[in-house]
């Protein structure tokens, strides 16, 4: 950013203090503090043994000679505030828009694996699945937008003791062929098993025995699992489509059945895995790690989630040679992934960048959720409720909303409200589910962004006489011809921060940073729209303001798509 000013600042510091620096320009919210500001003097003062005000004055004297500067001043203890010319702002805006656009895929680079959603087979997706699903899809989108080759990975829970339980329930209480079961039917069987097991202790033992048969290859149980797996995937795809979510790989835990033993053999050979209590196979970690033992096999030889996760790590490393593996799972799994990573290192495996992307829990003001008790809040039902609530919002704002397809608009608003309501919050914090906030037209919500985008598009549709290249500034507009107002400068500064917002959201795996940027952009655009005439402006001002409208609309659309949210052109 600001290459000529940056180079000039670097030369001033190098020539004066023989120090090499990388100036970091900031965008002050207050118009009175300039278009950009530099705190370099404060950072260098102790290093070079000078008063920061003295360094700032030196920078001001040198930078004011740059043709891009129309005003410069030193503020506070050593901040250098700079006002840029209209031409410089346009150039920086062009550069920012180019940097914020989708980058070509880096074909020679290793891929990034993002694992998310991870539903259970034989159960409908619950509202809690929206967290991993939406956060993971947004992170994957951000990497893909940045030019990374991304493998969207859905690790399906299609293995484990729960299928022994479900098989027992099917044998005892099933009233139809497994091919005819809906996900609700399967859930009710699972719930009934737990209800009956409270008074019949033999059921748990029977489930363990049946799961062991599954692991040993029993054809009847295998067929049962194959059928319910296929049914679950078909039901889930409908919901994923509504959420704009898609996967490249959907391997379940069962895929690693024949890949676990080599890892176990390696662990024993390297003496990383050893016998624990009751014949279990465990990993013990160095005392300084403060990690408890990690169970790899139960005493009866049955495998665990840990066994399959180790096999999966080995498979991913050997097959895809990724530069990063990022697993989006809630905070309750933190210990498991610490143990998983520590075990891989004890085995001497060369790991790529690895992160358990943690998110907090979701709570409701009027409902509790427990799969075992049978009152799971189904995600499909929540999406439908969102759409119904959106229809009511459309009715409330009928005077200001225009649409050719009310049903489609309600779908866009309702689904978008839920997804944005999750992604606009810091994923590390617990989330309180609140429809009123999610569907607000005034606050930090999807409808607010969607309405702002539609407003911008509406302005552009009204243009009957597009500006010429001379009007738009391509021929070079002078400062006198294009007098930028405060609201224009504020909007320009915000637009210029788009690539940085994308990069920060991607690098930190924090989608809310992009959501916060989009909300700020929408606010600044609406401030500009309410104060500055656009269609009634003349000459270069009209052309430039129309360009700001178009750039705002494009940026809102791009940013929203990275969060897997649609924005309508009419609303």
XYZ file of C-alpha atoms in Angstrom:
571
model
C 0.000 0.000 0.000
C 1.128 3.586 -0.765
C 4.378 2.510 -2.463
C 5.803 5.998 -3.067
C 5.082 7.223 0.461
C 6.315 3.971 1.985
C 9.569 4.110 0.025
C 10.072 7.762 0.973
C 9.492 7.042 4.680
C 11.926 4.102 4.558
C 14.602 6.290 2.929
C 14.171 9.071 5.499
C 14.651 6.661 8.407
C 17.495 4.769 6.769
C 19.416 7.910 5.773
C 18.958 9.511 9.187
C 19.316 6.581 11.587
C 20.790 3.769 9.411
C 17.776 1.634 10.327
C 15.613 -0.415 7.952
C 11.881 -0.307 8.659
C 8.605 -1.487 7.165
C 6.056 1.291 7.724
C 2.547 0.098 8.588
C -0.129 2.556 7.460
C -3.342 2.682 9.459
C -6.782 4.030 8.563
C -8.154 6.365 11.248
C -11.928 6.397 11.667
C -11.957 10.101 12.446
C -11.774 12.248 9.304
C -9.910 14.872 11.331
C -7.005 12.409 11.658
C -6.389 12.117 7.925
C -6.821 9.421 5.318
C -3.909 7.370 6.642
C -1.714 7.654 9.695
C 1.752 6.419 10.648
C 2.879 5.589 14.196
C 6.424 4.742 13.101
C 7.955 7.515 15.209
C 6.511 6.017 18.400
C 7.835 2.574 17.504
C 11.341 3.837 16.662
C 11.892 6.306 19.491
C 13.475 3.953 22.016
C 15.382 2.078 19.309
C 17.161 5.170 17.963
C 17.202 7.150 21.211
C 15.179 10.099 19.937
C 12.005 11.851 20.998
C 9.085 10.482 18.911
C 7.901 14.023 18.152
C 11.318 14.793 16.628
C 11.132 11.691 14.414
C 7.552 12.527 13.399
C 8.566 16.065 12.410
C 11.361 14.601 10.290
C 8.881 12.302 8.535
C 6.405 15.126 8.006
C 9.037 17.330 6.366
C 10.086 14.549 4.002
C 6.665 13.128 3.189
C 4.988 16.447 2.430
C 7.116 16.654 -0.710
C 5.399 13.588 -2.168
C 2.908 14.538 -4.941
C 0.274 12.210 -3.439
C 0.070 14.325 -0.272
C -2.235 17.353 -0.057
C -1.914 17.847 3.691
C 0.194 16.378 6.502
C 0.492 17.049 10.199
C 1.990 15.651 13.371
C -0.525 14.803 16.084
C -0.256 13.671 19.684
C 3.070 12.253 20.797
C 4.253 11.394 17.325
C 1.520 10.311 14.938
C 1.887 11.460 11.331
C -1.531 12.072 9.762
C -1.700 12.283 5.975
C -4.426 13.491 3.616
C -4.069 12.069 0.103
C -4.924 13.586 -3.246
C -7.963 12.366 -5.142
C -5.686 10.732 -7.704
C -3.706 8.900 -5.035
C -6.883 7.667 -3.368
C -8.192 6.389 -6.691
C -4.920 4.557 -7.371
C -4.946 2.979 -3.905
C -8.586 2.020 -4.337
C -7.812 0.320 -7.654
C -4.944 -1.598 -6.049
C -7.115 -2.665 -3.110
C -9.904 -3.924 -5.357
C -7.403 -5.963 -7.380
C -5.867 -7.413 -4.216
C -9.307 -8.277 -2.828
C -10.425 -10.204 -5.900
C -10.105 -13.974 -6.179
C -6.540 -15.052 -6.836
C -5.492 -17.758 -9.349
C -5.036 -21.208 -7.815
C -1.415 -21.849 -6.856
C -1.209 -25.156 -8.689
C 2.325 -26.029 -7.613
C 1.615 -25.518 -3.917
C 0.481 -28.287 -1.583
C -3.235 -28.192 -0.727
C -4.918 -27.103 2.471
C -7.337 -29.556 4.084
C -10.264 -28.018 5.956
C -12.400 -30.535 7.857
C -15.837 -29.414 8.999
C -19.475 -30.358 9.615
C -18.728 -34.016 10.548
C -22.313 -35.232 11.081
C -23.408 -38.471 12.688
C -24.877 -41.174 10.524
C -28.471 -42.165 11.341
C -29.268 -38.807 12.957
C -30.635 -35.607 11.426
C -28.353 -32.599 11.401
C -28.987 -30.600 14.567
C -28.793 -26.855 15.004
C -25.381 -27.296 16.654
C -24.020 -28.556 13.320
C -24.437 -25.058 11.879
C -21.374 -23.990 13.869
C -18.808 -26.388 12.401
C -20.507 -26.369 8.986
C -20.668 -22.599 8.466
C -17.371 -21.749 10.152
C -15.554 -24.464 8.218
C -17.079 -23.518 4.864
C -16.145 -19.860 5.416
C -12.540 -20.759 6.253
C -12.330 -23.007 3.201
C -13.800 -20.217 1.037
C -11.229 -17.743 2.358
C -8.343 -20.056 1.493
C -9.746 -20.782 -1.959
C -10.285 -17.077 -2.639
C -6.637 -16.510 -1.728
C -5.435 -18.899 -4.412
C -4.899 -21.966 -2.251
C -5.911 -25.397 -3.458
C -8.446 -26.491 -0.845
C -9.792 -29.936 -0.013
C -13.201 -29.546 1.628
C -13.391 -32.554 3.954
C -16.456 -33.967 5.692
C -15.380 -36.593 8.232
C -18.556 -38.565 8.822
C -19.181 -40.390 12.101
C -20.182 -43.755 10.619
C -18.394 -46.004 13.099
C -18.390 -46.690 16.791
C -20.482 -48.145 19.586
C -23.572 -46.134 18.629
C -24.053 -48.427 15.620
C -23.968 -51.463 17.873
C -26.715 -49.740 19.866
C -28.718 -48.908 16.770
C -28.429 -52.455 15.462
C -29.663 -53.861 18.772
C -32.564 -51.377 18.756
C -33.442 -52.323 15.173
C -33.437 -56.028 16.041
C -35.585 -55.561 19.145
C -38.002 -52.787 18.230
C -37.717 -52.140 14.501
C -41.039 -52.328 12.687
C -39.903 -51.998 9.085
C -37.081 -52.702 6.679
C -33.972 -50.586 7.199
C -34.378 -49.285 3.636
C -37.651 -47.653 4.725
C -36.272 -45.856 7.760
C -36.228 -42.065 7.811
C -33.650 -40.219 9.903
C -36.391 -39.518 12.439
C -37.123 -43.246 12.668
C -33.452 -43.984 13.327
C -33.235 -41.246 15.941
C -36.273 -42.650 17.764
C -34.677 -46.112 17.832
C -31.493 -44.615 19.266
C -33.467 -42.718 21.908
C -35.479 -45.829 22.801
C -32.268 -47.824 23.299
C -31.019 -45.326 25.897
C -34.384 -45.185 27.619
C -34.522 -48.970 27.908
C -30.861 -49.252 28.903
C -31.582 -47.232 32.047
C -33.390 -50.270 33.454
C -31.772 -53.084 31.442
C -27.993 -53.232 31.897
C -27.608 -56.085 29.392
C -28.348 -53.766 26.466
C -25.009 -51.924 26.715
C -23.130 -55.249 26.732
C -25.152 -56.427 23.742
C -24.326 -53.216 21.859
C -20.601 -53.647 22.530
C -20.761 -57.221 21.283
C -22.600 -56.191 18.116
C -20.142 -53.374 17.402
C -17.285 -55.879 17.737
C -19.097 -58.027 15.140
C -19.285 -54.970 12.884
C -15.533 -54.477 13.202
C -15.009 -58.164 12.483
C -16.963 -57.868 9.223
C -20.414 -59.296 9.996
C -22.257 -58.965 6.634
C -25.729 -58.266 8.060
C -24.567 -55.394 10.267
C -22.354 -54.079 7.440
C -25.350 -53.965 5.090
C -27.401 -52.212 7.765
C -24.689 -49.568 8.164
C -24.294 -49.078 4.396
C -28.005 -48.436 3.930
C -28.383 -45.926 6.754
C -25.171 -44.166 5.684
C -26.539 -43.645 2.180
C -29.894 -42.426 3.536
C -28.195 -39.954 5.874
C -25.988 -38.499 3.136
C -28.983 -37.919 0.869
C -30.911 -36.160 3.628
C -27.923 -34.004 4.559
C -27.202 -32.909 0.992
C -30.525 -31.072 0.832
C -29.505 -28.969 3.851
C -25.938 -28.427 2.611
C -27.344 -27.093 -0.658
C -29.452 -24.560 1.215
C -26.355 -23.443 3.142
C -24.167 -23.187 0.012
C -21.910 -25.876 1.457
C -20.088 -28.501 -0.606
C -17.404 -31.121 0.000
C -14.673 -32.768 -2.038
C -14.183 -35.711 0.333
C -16.776 -37.393 2.543
C -14.934 -40.341 4.030
C -16.376 -41.766 7.224
C -14.560 -43.329 10.133
C -15.171 -46.773 8.611
C -12.924 -45.832 5.661
C -9.929 -46.192 7.979
C -10.787 -49.710 9.112
C -7.893 -51.252 7.180
C -5.550 -48.331 7.846
C -5.449 -48.511 11.642
C -3.356 -51.644 12.145
C -0.212 -50.279 10.414
C -0.333 -47.252 12.722
C -0.800 -49.496 15.764
C 2.125 -51.666 14.649
C 4.291 -48.566 14.190
C 3.305 -47.279 17.617
C 4.244 -50.551 19.285
C 7.499 -50.870 17.363
C 8.569 -47.348 18.343
C 7.397 -48.027 21.917
C 5.095 -45.031 21.747
C 2.072 -47.262 22.438
C 2.119 -49.627 25.403
C -0.207 -51.782 27.460
C -2.260 -49.976 30.076
C -4.934 -51.029 32.550
C -7.070 -54.068 31.687
C -5.054 -54.743 28.519
C -5.843 -51.440 26.811
C -3.290 -49.920 24.418
C -2.325 -46.401 25.449
C 0.107 -43.567 24.752
C 1.764 -41.917 27.745
C 3.160 -38.425 27.303
C 6.130 -36.699 28.928
C 5.255 -35.310 32.361
C 5.877 -31.711 31.258
C 3.099 -31.956 28.648
C 0.516 -32.405 31.446
C -1.529 -34.574 29.073
C -3.323 -37.662 30.420
C -2.800 -41.059 28.712
C -4.364 -41.452 25.269
C -6.274 -44.710 24.746
C -5.733 -46.291 21.324
C -7.415 -49.684 21.839
C -9.836 -50.868 24.494
C -9.010 -53.927 26.560
C -11.164 -56.103 24.262
C -9.244 -54.869 21.224
C -11.998 -52.540 19.980
C -10.790 -49.402 18.234
C -11.640 -45.855 19.243
C -12.039 -42.402 17.739
C -8.360 -41.870 18.516
C -7.355 -44.964 16.520
C -9.183 -43.758 13.461
C -7.947 -40.169 13.803
C -4.337 -41.346 13.857
C -4.991 -43.453 10.763
C -6.651 -40.476 9.120
C -3.687 -38.178 9.855
C -1.297 -40.731 8.339
C -3.536 -41.170 5.289
C -3.870 -37.436 4.680
C -0.140 -36.814 4.986
C 0.786 -39.710 2.689
C -1.949 -39.135 0.099
C -2.250 -35.355 -0.161
C 1.028 -34.003 1.310
C -0.922 -30.958 2.585
C 0.628 -27.725 3.786
C -2.102 -27.394 6.395
C -4.780 -29.459 8.146
C -7.453 -27.447 9.927
C -10.165 -29.308 11.825
C -13.243 -27.293 12.835
C -14.653 -28.964 15.949
C -16.024 -27.584 19.208
C -13.989 -26.755 22.290
C -15.021 -29.995 24.033
C -12.609 -31.845 21.721
C -9.611 -29.715 22.693
C -7.891 -32.401 24.799
C -8.378 -35.064 22.131
C -6.645 -32.975 19.478
C -3.826 -32.017 21.832
C -3.251 -35.730 22.452
C -3.573 -36.519 18.741
C -0.967 -33.947 17.745
C 1.367 -34.979 20.575
C 1.089 -38.653 19.550
C 1.934 -37.835 15.924
C 5.063 -36.010 17.113
C 6.094 -38.897 19.385
C 5.769 -41.174 16.352
C 8.187 -38.874 14.528
C 5.708 -37.880 11.839
C 6.431 -34.672 9.969
C 3.226 -32.706 10.433
C 2.038 -29.842 8.238
C 0.552 -26.740 9.824
C -2.108 -28.186 12.115
C -4.873 -26.505 14.091
C -7.923 -27.606 15.954
C -10.145 -24.652 15.023
C -12.148 -24.284 18.213
C -15.606 -22.822 18.526
C -17.781 -22.322 21.599
C -21.148 -23.765 22.472
C -24.553 -22.565 21.350
C -27.251 -21.850 23.900
C -30.927 -21.019 23.525
C -33.082 -18.762 25.642
C -36.079 -21.101 25.475
C -34.852 -24.582 24.520
C -32.375 -27.185 25.623
C -30.974 -29.783 23.276
C -29.991 -33.375 23.901
C -29.881 -36.070 21.248
C -30.302 -38.854 23.755
C -33.459 -37.314 25.217
C -34.940 -37.035 21.768
C -35.559 -33.293 21.655
C -32.819 -32.428 19.181
C -33.433 -29.121 17.447
C -33.181 -30.106 13.792
C -31.245 -27.775 11.526
C -33.731 -28.163 8.687
C -36.538 -27.038 11.011
C -34.513 -24.022 12.115
C -33.827 -23.037 8.497
C -37.527 -23.322 7.735
C -38.370 -21.189 10.762
C -35.857 -18.600 9.586
C -37.571 -18.425 6.213
C -41.005 -18.040 7.835
C -39.698 -15.257 10.076
C -38.137 -13.600 7.016
C -41.538 -13.618 5.300
C -42.964 -11.703 8.260
C -40.088 -9.211 8.051
C -40.845 -8.699 4.369
C -44.469 -7.969 5.280
C -43.386 -5.483 7.960
C -41.155 -3.618 5.467
C -43.486 -3.987 2.498
C -43.321 -0.262 1.728
C -39.541 -0.287 1.232
C -38.940 -3.823 -0.079
C -39.286 -4.694 -3.744
C -38.897 -8.207 -5.098
C -40.011 -10.254 -8.074
C -39.799 -13.520 -6.088
C -40.879 -13.210 -2.470
C -40.308 -16.893 -1.667
C -36.738 -16.759 -2.963
C -36.036 -13.540 -1.081
C -37.343 -15.091 2.142
C -35.050 -18.088 1.610
C -32.043 -15.818 1.010
C -32.857 -13.700 4.065
C -33.796 -16.527 6.446
C -30.859 -18.809 5.680
C -28.455 -15.875 5.423
C -29.622 -14.542 8.809
C -28.775 -17.820 10.511
C -25.373 -18.236 8.850
C -24.340 -14.614 9.357
C -25.668 -14.703 12.913
C -23.089 -17.424 13.616
C -20.182 -16.074 11.573
C -20.465 -12.486 12.804
C -19.572 -13.646 16.319
C -16.135 -14.568 17.622
C -16.077 -18.340 17.174
C -14.152 -18.829 20.428
C -17.014 -17.377 22.467
C -20.263 -19.113 23.385
C -23.192 -18.086 21.188
C -26.705 -17.251 22.345
C -29.217 -17.962 19.601
C -31.401 -14.882 19.014
C -33.677 -14.629 15.966
C -34.517 -10.969 16.607
C -30.865 -9.924 16.269
C -30.239 -12.230 13.341
C -33.134 -10.790 11.310
C -32.751 -7.142 12.289
C -32.708 -4.587 9.474
C -30.785 -2.128 11.621
C -27.984 -4.040 13.337
C -25.082 -6.277 12.390
C -27.132 -8.824 10.456
C -27.466 -10.481 7.061
C -30.676 -8.549 6.163
C -28.868 -5.257 6.820
C -26.031 -6.220 4.463
C -28.445 -7.659 1.919
C -30.593 -4.538 1.936
C -27.523 -2.306 1.585
C -26.332 -4.326 -1.410
C -29.784 -4.157 -3.021
C -29.878 -0.391 -2.415
C -26.548 0.040 -4.205
C -27.695 -2.076 -7.143
C -30.919 -0.084 -7.319
C -28.925 3.142 -7.733
C -26.897 1.610 -10.546
C -30.039 0.407 -12.345
C -31.282 4.005 -12.454
C -28.258 5.214 -14.428
C -29.476 5.953 -17.936
C -26.429 7.923 -19.046
C -23.255 6.092 -17.946
C -20.279 8.397 -17.262
C -17.649 8.736 -19.978
C -14.041 7.724 -19.367
C -13.147 11.389 -19.028
C -15.811 11.899 -16.361
C -14.758 8.792 -14.453
C -11.227 10.005 -13.996
C -9.434 7.676 -16.373
C -8.087 10.712 -18.208
C -6.732 12.161 -14.934
C -8.922 14.304 -12.714
C -7.378 17.219 -10.880
C -7.950 18.002 -7.207
C -10.038 21.043 -8.132
C -12.298 19.018 -10.427
C -12.964 16.256 -7.873
C -13.526 17.629 -4.399
C -13.949 14.653 -2.090
C -16.281 15.057 0.880
C -15.742 13.507 4.301
C -18.234 10.720 3.691
C -16.582 9.837 0.389
C -13.142 9.709 2.006
C -14.477 7.513 4.808
C -16.050 5.082 2.345
C -12.883 4.989 0.232
C -10.741 4.226 3.289
C -13.037 1.374 4.289
C -13.045 -0.131 0.790
C -9.245 0.026 0.769
C -9.172 -2.273 3.804
C -10.989 -5.146 2.054
C -7.910 -7.239 1.149
C -6.515 -6.844 4.666
C -9.834 -7.958 6.173
C -9.857 -11.071 3.982
C -6.242 -11.884 4.815
C -6.741 -11.426 8.552
C -9.892 -13.570 8.587
C -8.083 -16.322 6.668
C -4.820 -16.257 8.625
C -6.545 -16.254 12.012
C -9.372 -18.596 10.956
C -11.777 -15.992 12.368
C -14.597 -15.309 9.856
C -16.126 -12.674 12.157
C -13.294 -10.325 11.196
C -14.584 -10.287 7.618
C -18.189 -9.976 8.848
C -17.211 -6.969 10.957
C -15.593 -5.356 7.915
C -18.743 -5.884 5.815
C -20.908 -4.365 8.535
C -18.616 -1.333 8.726
C -18.671 -1.006 4.942
C -22.469 -1.114 4.902
C -22.634 1.560 7.596
C -20.173 3.815 5.783
C -21.975 3.366 2.483
C -25.320 4.256 4.026
C -23.766 7.326 5.633
C -22.399 8.358 2.237
C -25.714 7.582 0.498
C -27.737 9.647 2.970
C -25.513 12.747 2.698
C -23.968 12.950 -0.764
C -26.084 13.310 -3.936
C -25.158 10.572 -6.394
C -27.415 10.493 -9.435
C -27.962 14.264 -9.217
C -24.264 15.063 -8.883
C -22.452 16.364 -11.962
C -19.265 15.745 -13.904
C -16.364 13.968 -12.203
C -18.140 13.887 -8.818
C -21.122 12.002 -10.259
C -18.895 9.554 -12.097
C -16.701 8.896 -9.058
C -19.634 8.492 -6.689
C -21.268 5.996 -9.032
C -17.996 4.097 -9.071
C -17.985 4.032 -5.266
C -21.537 2.645 -5.348
C -20.499 -0.099 -7.762
C -17.365 -0.993 -5.786
C -19.376 -1.155 -2.581
C -21.960 -3.466 -4.151
C -19.248 -5.721 -5.614
C -17.346 -5.846 -2.329
C -20.478 -6.691 -0.317
C -21.315 -9.462 -2.783
C -17.803 -10.903 -2.734
C -17.498 -10.694 1.035
C -20.912 -12.230 1.607
C -20.123 -15.088 -0.791
C -16.979 -15.855 1.225
C -19.318 -16.345 4.175
C -21.592 -18.502 1.942
C -24.349 -15.881 2.080
C -26.328 -14.728 -0.941
C -27.222 -11.083 -1.510
C -30.195 -10.133 -3.731
C -30.042 -7.454 -6.409
C -33.560 -6.328 -5.556
C -34.984 -6.052 -2.051
